[in-house]
């Protein structure tokens, strides 16, 4: 697997590999400055697609998997602002001021992030590419390290010198948009990320004296960063499915420079995934969906009274959903991962996502069993809730601490039973206690651990009829399976 230590030493190779970040096109279409006017995000996306069209095929064409993953894992273009040696290691763009102009140009950085996202989707953008031999090849090529490295850099402030194109009000760049609800003016222009008036010479014509250009391009940078994070988390989710080696690789990953100033202290890949879940702490589903774009902000990142879905909100919800899917798959039958999730405080945020209004509730009368605790099918966050619930069940299977914590909350147990067996699983009918066992699926070992913990003292008041029914039906299933196995063996003996 590719080491993270190679990151800084390969800056020169990264510059030689073009995502069209330096704007080198054919020199004909791009010079028609009078006809290029950016009025909105659609215009910007159309122009970006046109400029990178000739280069997209070269990103992946003719390159082996190790080479593509290595380029994906290379430093972000804006990171090279900190590297004074890069200009001396390559024959291209040796003029220092020109190099800094391009590395700090927001359009060049848009190309950089878009190129990585395209490469990830092409190489590991589906379950078919990430399972079996394909997943093993990606792991050996360093894909898991590359994906986690990108996710780490997206949430870490990138320190840059003050004499670059970055806004003078800040000496760092944070690529993933903030979720802070306080006014953006609290820290001056920290959220500007780049000095938009100092585009590189190649892309300066795009601005075209348009007063709304700054907001349009800042919004597109935020959306592109969210798209890149979504792709990375989706690929990690698929790579962790069905591969113990890939799950171990996620846990074994460590950030390349954990001790930088203002950098979140991340211990391993599981801790990083937990950080992405905690990014949305105390943000309700409706508030996430209503997160506003940069160009629409009026002092705050979201209107807590708004229920309208935004493009950014939909991307944020998908990012969280992919993160929960990665947690679910990574924690499957992996004790070390489950313990790390518990150690890094992931259990409470997952519970809060499922039942924010009942975090402190532990007991409930058996006469008031809820009909359903999961969101309706029409709710956009239903998928995310199921992934959070199944993550908790997986964690409980291999971590007794999690099973005991979950087993102390009666309403949460109902919710997890429903996520496992459907709404019918929390319906108790004393006349059907000895009925068919076909109505429920095989009891998940994690859910069994939760119920056993509740039965052994975790739950005040003990098990109720619904919980006893689930355990009794599982016992019936085991007796039936054992009898069928004995009959099969007896039949085999008779045939001999």
PDB file of C-alpha atoms in Angstrom, residues 151-298:
ATOM      1  CA  UNK A 151     -10.969  13.333   3.449  1.00  0.00           C
ATOM      2  CA  UNK A 152      -8.445  14.399   6.063  1.00  0.00           C
ATOM      3  CA  UNK A 153      -7.118  17.288   3.965  1.00  0.00           C
ATOM      4  CA  UNK A 154     -10.628  18.526   3.181  1.00  0.00           C
ATOM      5  CA  UNK A 155     -11.341  19.214   6.870  1.00  0.00           C
ATOM      6  CA  UNK A 156      -7.876  20.377   7.891  1.00  0.00           C
ATOM      7  CA  UNK A 157      -6.804  24.027   7.604  1.00  0.00           C
ATOM      8  CA  UNK A 158      -4.021  24.169   5.022  1.00  0.00           C
ATOM      9  CA  UNK A 159      -1.374  26.622   6.220  1.00  0.00           C
ATOM     10  CA  UNK A 160      -0.128  28.956   3.482  1.00  0.00           C
ATOM     11  CA  UNK A 161       2.276  31.914   3.386  1.00  0.00           C
ATOM     12  CA  UNK A 162       0.754  35.404   3.525  1.00  0.00           C
ATOM     13  CA  UNK A 163       2.303  36.541   0.232  1.00  0.00           C
ATOM     14  CA  UNK A 164       0.129  34.264  -1.916  1.00  0.00           C
ATOM     15  CA  UNK A 165      -3.255  34.747  -3.548  1.00  0.00           C
ATOM     16  CA  UNK A 166      -5.013  33.542  -0.423  1.00  0.00           C
ATOM     17  CA  UNK A 167      -7.043  36.229   1.308  1.00  0.00           C
ATOM     18  CA  UNK A 168      -4.839  38.380   3.529  1.00  0.00           C
ATOM     19  CA  UNK A 169      -7.307  37.961   6.405  1.00  0.00           C
ATOM     20  CA  UNK A 170      -6.370  34.319   6.835  1.00  0.00           C
ATOM     21  CA  UNK A 171      -3.191  32.247   6.596  1.00  0.00           C
ATOM     22  CA  UNK A 172      -5.046  28.985   6.013  1.00  0.00           C
ATOM     23  CA  UNK A 173      -7.429  27.363   3.557  1.00  0.00           C
ATOM     24  CA  UNK A 174     -10.349  25.157   4.611  1.00  0.00           C
ATOM     25  CA  UNK A 175     -11.790  23.488   1.529  1.00  0.00           C
ATOM     26  CA  UNK A 176     -14.893  21.787   2.921  1.00  0.00           C
ATOM     27  CA  UNK A 177     -17.562  24.435   3.609  1.00  0.00           C
ATOM     28  CA  UNK A 178     -18.189  25.225   7.253  1.00  0.00           C
ATOM     29  CA  UNK A 179     -21.380  24.347   9.091  1.00  0.00           C
ATOM     30  CA  UNK A 180     -20.940  27.122  11.651  1.00  0.00           C
ATOM     31  CA  UNK A 181     -24.234  28.893  12.317  1.00  0.00           C
ATOM     32  CA  UNK A 182     -22.641  32.059  13.667  1.00  0.00           C
ATOM     33  CA  UNK A 183     -22.286  35.091  11.349  1.00  0.00           C
ATOM     34  CA  UNK A 184     -19.627  34.675   8.689  1.00  0.00           C
ATOM     35  CA  UNK A 185     -18.196  38.066   9.590  1.00  0.00           C
ATOM     36  CA  UNK A 186     -17.129  36.777  13.011  1.00  0.00           C
ATOM     37  CA  UNK A 187     -13.624  36.027  11.766  1.00  0.00           C
ATOM     38  CA  UNK A 188     -13.414  38.664   9.084  1.00  0.00           C
ATOM     39  CA  UNK A 189     -12.950  37.149   5.615  1.00  0.00           C
ATOM     40  CA  UNK A 190     -11.711  33.746   6.763  1.00  0.00           C
ATOM     41  CA  UNK A 191     -14.369  32.018   4.688  1.00  0.00           C
ATOM     42  CA  UNK A 192     -13.228  33.654   1.456  1.00  0.00           C
ATOM     43  CA  UNK A 193     -10.461  31.015   1.150  1.00  0.00           C
ATOM     44  CA  UNK A 194      -8.943  32.708  -1.914  1.00  0.00           C
ATOM     45  CA  UNK A 195      -8.446  36.281  -3.023  1.00  0.00           C
ATOM     46  CA  UNK A 196     -10.824  36.115  -5.965  1.00  0.00           C
ATOM     47  CA  UNK A 197      -9.471  39.309  -7.514  1.00  0.00           C
ATOM     48  CA  UNK A 198      -6.143  37.591  -8.180  1.00  0.00           C
ATOM     49  CA  UNK A 199      -7.027  34.878 -10.661  1.00  0.00           C
ATOM     50  CA  UNK A 200      -4.196  33.518 -12.759  1.00  0.00           C
ATOM     51  CA  UNK A 201      -3.655  35.040 -16.185  1.00  0.00           C
ATOM     52  CA  UNK A 202      -5.162  32.002 -17.917  1.00  0.00           C
ATOM     53  CA  UNK A 203      -8.535  32.359 -16.158  1.00  0.00           C
ATOM     54  CA  UNK A 204      -8.700  36.076 -15.424  1.00  0.00           C
ATOM     55  CA  UNK A 205     -10.964  36.651 -18.430  1.00  0.00           C
ATOM     56  CA  UNK A 206     -13.730  34.565 -16.839  1.00  0.00           C
ATOM     57  CA  UNK A 207     -14.412  37.250 -14.251  1.00  0.00           C
ATOM     58  CA  UNK A 208     -15.288  39.808 -16.948  1.00  0.00           C
ATOM     59  CA  UNK A 209     -16.140  42.556 -14.429  1.00  0.00           C
ATOM     60  CA  UNK A 210     -19.145  40.559 -13.218  1.00  0.00           C
ATOM     61  CA  UNK A 211     -20.068  41.673  -9.690  1.00  0.00           C
ATOM     62  CA  UNK A 212     -21.639  38.295  -8.863  1.00  0.00           C
ATOM     63  CA  UNK A 213     -18.641  36.275 -10.050  1.00  0.00           C
ATOM     64  CA  UNK A 214     -17.101  35.961  -6.565  1.00  0.00           C
ATOM     65  CA  UNK A 215     -20.204  34.386  -5.059  1.00  0.00           C
ATOM     66  CA  UNK A 216     -20.711  32.067  -8.028  1.00  0.00           C
ATOM     67  CA  UNK A 217     -17.183  30.716  -8.031  1.00  0.00           C
ATOM     68  CA  UNK A 218     -16.991  30.385  -4.226  1.00  0.00           C
ATOM     69  CA  UNK A 219     -20.225  28.407  -4.257  1.00  0.00           C
ATOM     70  CA  UNK A 220     -18.882  26.125  -6.975  1.00  0.00           C
ATOM     71  CA  UNK A 221     -15.702  25.480  -4.973  1.00  0.00           C
ATOM     72  CA  UNK A 222     -17.833  24.462  -1.979  1.00  0.00           C
ATOM     73  CA  UNK A 223     -20.024  22.192  -4.116  1.00  0.00           C
ATOM     74  CA  UNK A 224     -16.976  20.589  -5.735  1.00  0.00           C
ATOM     75  CA  UNK A 225     -15.374  19.904  -2.344  1.00  0.00           C
ATOM     76  CA  UNK A 226     -18.611  18.288  -1.152  1.00  0.00           C
ATOM     77  CA  UNK A 227     -18.768  16.160  -4.313  1.00  0.00           C
ATOM     78  CA  UNK A 228     -15.194  15.004  -3.761  1.00  0.00           C
ATOM     79  CA  UNK A 229     -15.891  14.092  -0.119  1.00  0.00           C
ATOM     80  CA  UNK A 230     -19.064  12.218  -1.162  1.00  0.00           C
ATOM     81  CA  UNK A 231     -17.157  10.187  -3.741  1.00  0.00           C
ATOM     82  CA  UNK A 232     -14.382   9.303  -1.293  1.00  0.00           C
ATOM     83  CA  UNK A 233     -16.844   8.161   1.375  1.00  0.00           C
ATOM     84  CA  UNK A 234     -18.921   6.215  -1.138  1.00  0.00           C
ATOM     85  CA  UNK A 235     -15.835   4.364  -2.370  1.00  0.00           C
ATOM     86  CA  UNK A 236     -14.718   3.618   1.203  1.00  0.00           C
ATOM     87  CA  UNK A 237     -18.197   2.277   1.909  1.00  0.00           C
ATOM     88  CA  UNK A 238     -17.992  -0.114  -1.039  1.00  0.00           C
ATOM     89  CA  UNK A 239     -14.379  -1.112  -0.404  1.00  0.00           C
ATOM     90  CA  UNK A 240     -15.195  -2.028   3.204  1.00  0.00           C
ATOM     91  CA  UNK A 241     -18.088  -4.266   2.186  1.00  0.00           C
ATOM     92  CA  UNK A 242     -17.110  -7.943   2.321  1.00  0.00           C
ATOM     93  CA  UNK A 243     -13.365  -7.423   2.848  1.00  0.00           C
ATOM     94  CA  UNK A 244     -11.776  -7.812   6.270  1.00  0.00           C
ATOM     95  CA  UNK A 245      -8.437  -6.693   4.808  1.00  0.00           C
ATOM     96  CA  UNK A 246      -9.932  -3.434   3.555  1.00  0.00           C
ATOM     97  CA  UNK A 247     -11.603  -2.795   6.907  1.00  0.00           C
ATOM     98  CA  UNK A 248      -8.277  -3.369   8.637  1.00  0.00           C
ATOM     99  CA  UNK A 249      -6.633  -0.927   6.217  1.00  0.00           C
ATOM    100  CA  UNK A 250      -9.138   1.780   7.193  1.00  0.00           C
ATOM    101  CA  UNK A 251      -8.295   1.287  10.859  1.00  0.00           C
ATOM    102  CA  UNK A 252      -4.540   1.192  10.200  1.00  0.00           C
ATOM    103  CA  UNK A 253      -4.450   4.489   8.286  1.00  0.00           C
ATOM    104  CA  UNK A 254      -2.858   7.467  10.042  1.00  0.00           C
ATOM    105  CA  UNK A 255      -2.675  11.085   8.829  1.00  0.00           C
ATOM    106  CA  UNK A 256       0.669  12.204   7.380  1.00  0.00           C
ATOM    107  CA  UNK A 257       1.124  15.249   9.632  1.00  0.00           C
ATOM    108  CA  UNK A 258      -1.054  14.981  12.750  1.00  0.00           C
ATOM    109  CA  UNK A 259       0.772  17.634  14.752  1.00  0.00           C
ATOM    110  CA  UNK A 260       0.310  20.726  12.579  1.00  0.00           C
ATOM    111  CA  UNK A 261      -1.084  23.797  14.216  1.00  0.00           C
ATOM    112  CA  UNK A 262      -4.906  24.075  14.094  1.00  0.00           C
ATOM    113  CA  UNK A 263      -5.116  20.577  12.628  1.00  0.00           C
ATOM    114  CA  UNK A 264      -7.684  18.185  14.116  1.00  0.00           C
ATOM    115  CA  UNK A 265      -5.913  15.378  15.943  1.00  0.00           C
ATOM    116  CA  UNK A 266      -6.931  12.285  14.009  1.00  0.00           C
ATOM    117  CA  UNK A 267      -5.556   8.949  15.185  1.00  0.00           C
ATOM    118  CA  UNK A 268      -6.721   6.567  12.451  1.00  0.00           C
ATOM    119  CA  UNK A 269      -9.237   6.060   9.675  1.00  0.00           C
ATOM    120  CA  UNK A 270     -12.067   5.104  12.039  1.00  0.00           C
ATOM    121  CA  UNK A 271     -11.496   8.303  14.000  1.00  0.00           C
ATOM    122  CA  UNK A 272     -11.648  10.272  10.740  1.00  0.00           C
ATOM    123  CA  UNK A 273     -14.977   8.691   9.761  1.00  0.00           C
ATOM    124  CA  UNK A 274     -16.297   9.471  13.235  1.00  0.00           C
ATOM    125  CA  UNK A 275     -15.251  13.088  12.753  1.00  0.00           C
ATOM    126  CA  UNK A 276     -17.332  13.311   9.577  1.00  0.00           C
ATOM    127  CA  UNK A 277     -20.385  12.029  11.477  1.00  0.00           C
ATOM    128  CA  UNK A 278     -19.768  14.497  14.308  1.00  0.00           C
ATOM    129  CA  UNK A 279     -19.500  17.296  11.766  1.00  0.00           C
ATOM    130  CA  UNK A 280     -23.297  17.350  11.830  1.00  0.00           C
ATOM    131  CA  UNK A 281     -23.695  17.199  15.619  1.00  0.00           C
ATOM    132  CA  UNK A 282     -26.859  18.950  16.785  1.00  0.00           C
ATOM    133  CA  UNK A 283     -27.958  19.602  13.200  1.00  0.00           C
ATOM    134  CA  UNK A 284     -31.371  18.103  12.598  1.00  0.00           C
ATOM    135  CA  UNK A 285     -32.176  16.518   9.261  1.00  0.00           C
ATOM    136  CA  UNK A 286     -34.316  19.452   8.132  1.00  0.00           C
ATOM    137  CA  UNK A 287     -31.554  21.904   9.034  1.00  0.00           C
ATOM    138  CA  UNK A 288     -28.978  19.960   7.044  1.00  0.00           C
ATOM    139  CA  UNK A 289     -31.237  19.944   4.000  1.00  0.00           C
ATOM    140  CA  UNK A 290     -31.770  23.705   4.266  1.00  0.00           C
ATOM    141  CA  UNK A 291     -28.060  24.625   4.410  1.00  0.00           C
ATOM    142  CA  UNK A 292     -27.549  27.554   2.109  1.00  0.00           C
ATOM    143  CA  UNK A 293     -24.987  28.016  -0.599  1.00  0.00           C
ATOM    144  CA  UNK A 294     -22.190  30.546  -0.236  1.00  0.00           C
ATOM    145  CA  UNK A 295     -23.715  33.001  -2.696  1.00  0.00           C
ATOM    146  CA  UNK A 296     -27.076  32.865  -0.862  1.00  0.00           C
ATOM    147  CA  UNK A 297     -25.725  33.385   2.665  1.00  0.00           C
ATOM    148  CA  UNK A 298     -26.793  36.494   4.480  1.00  0.00           C
TER     149      UNK A 298
END
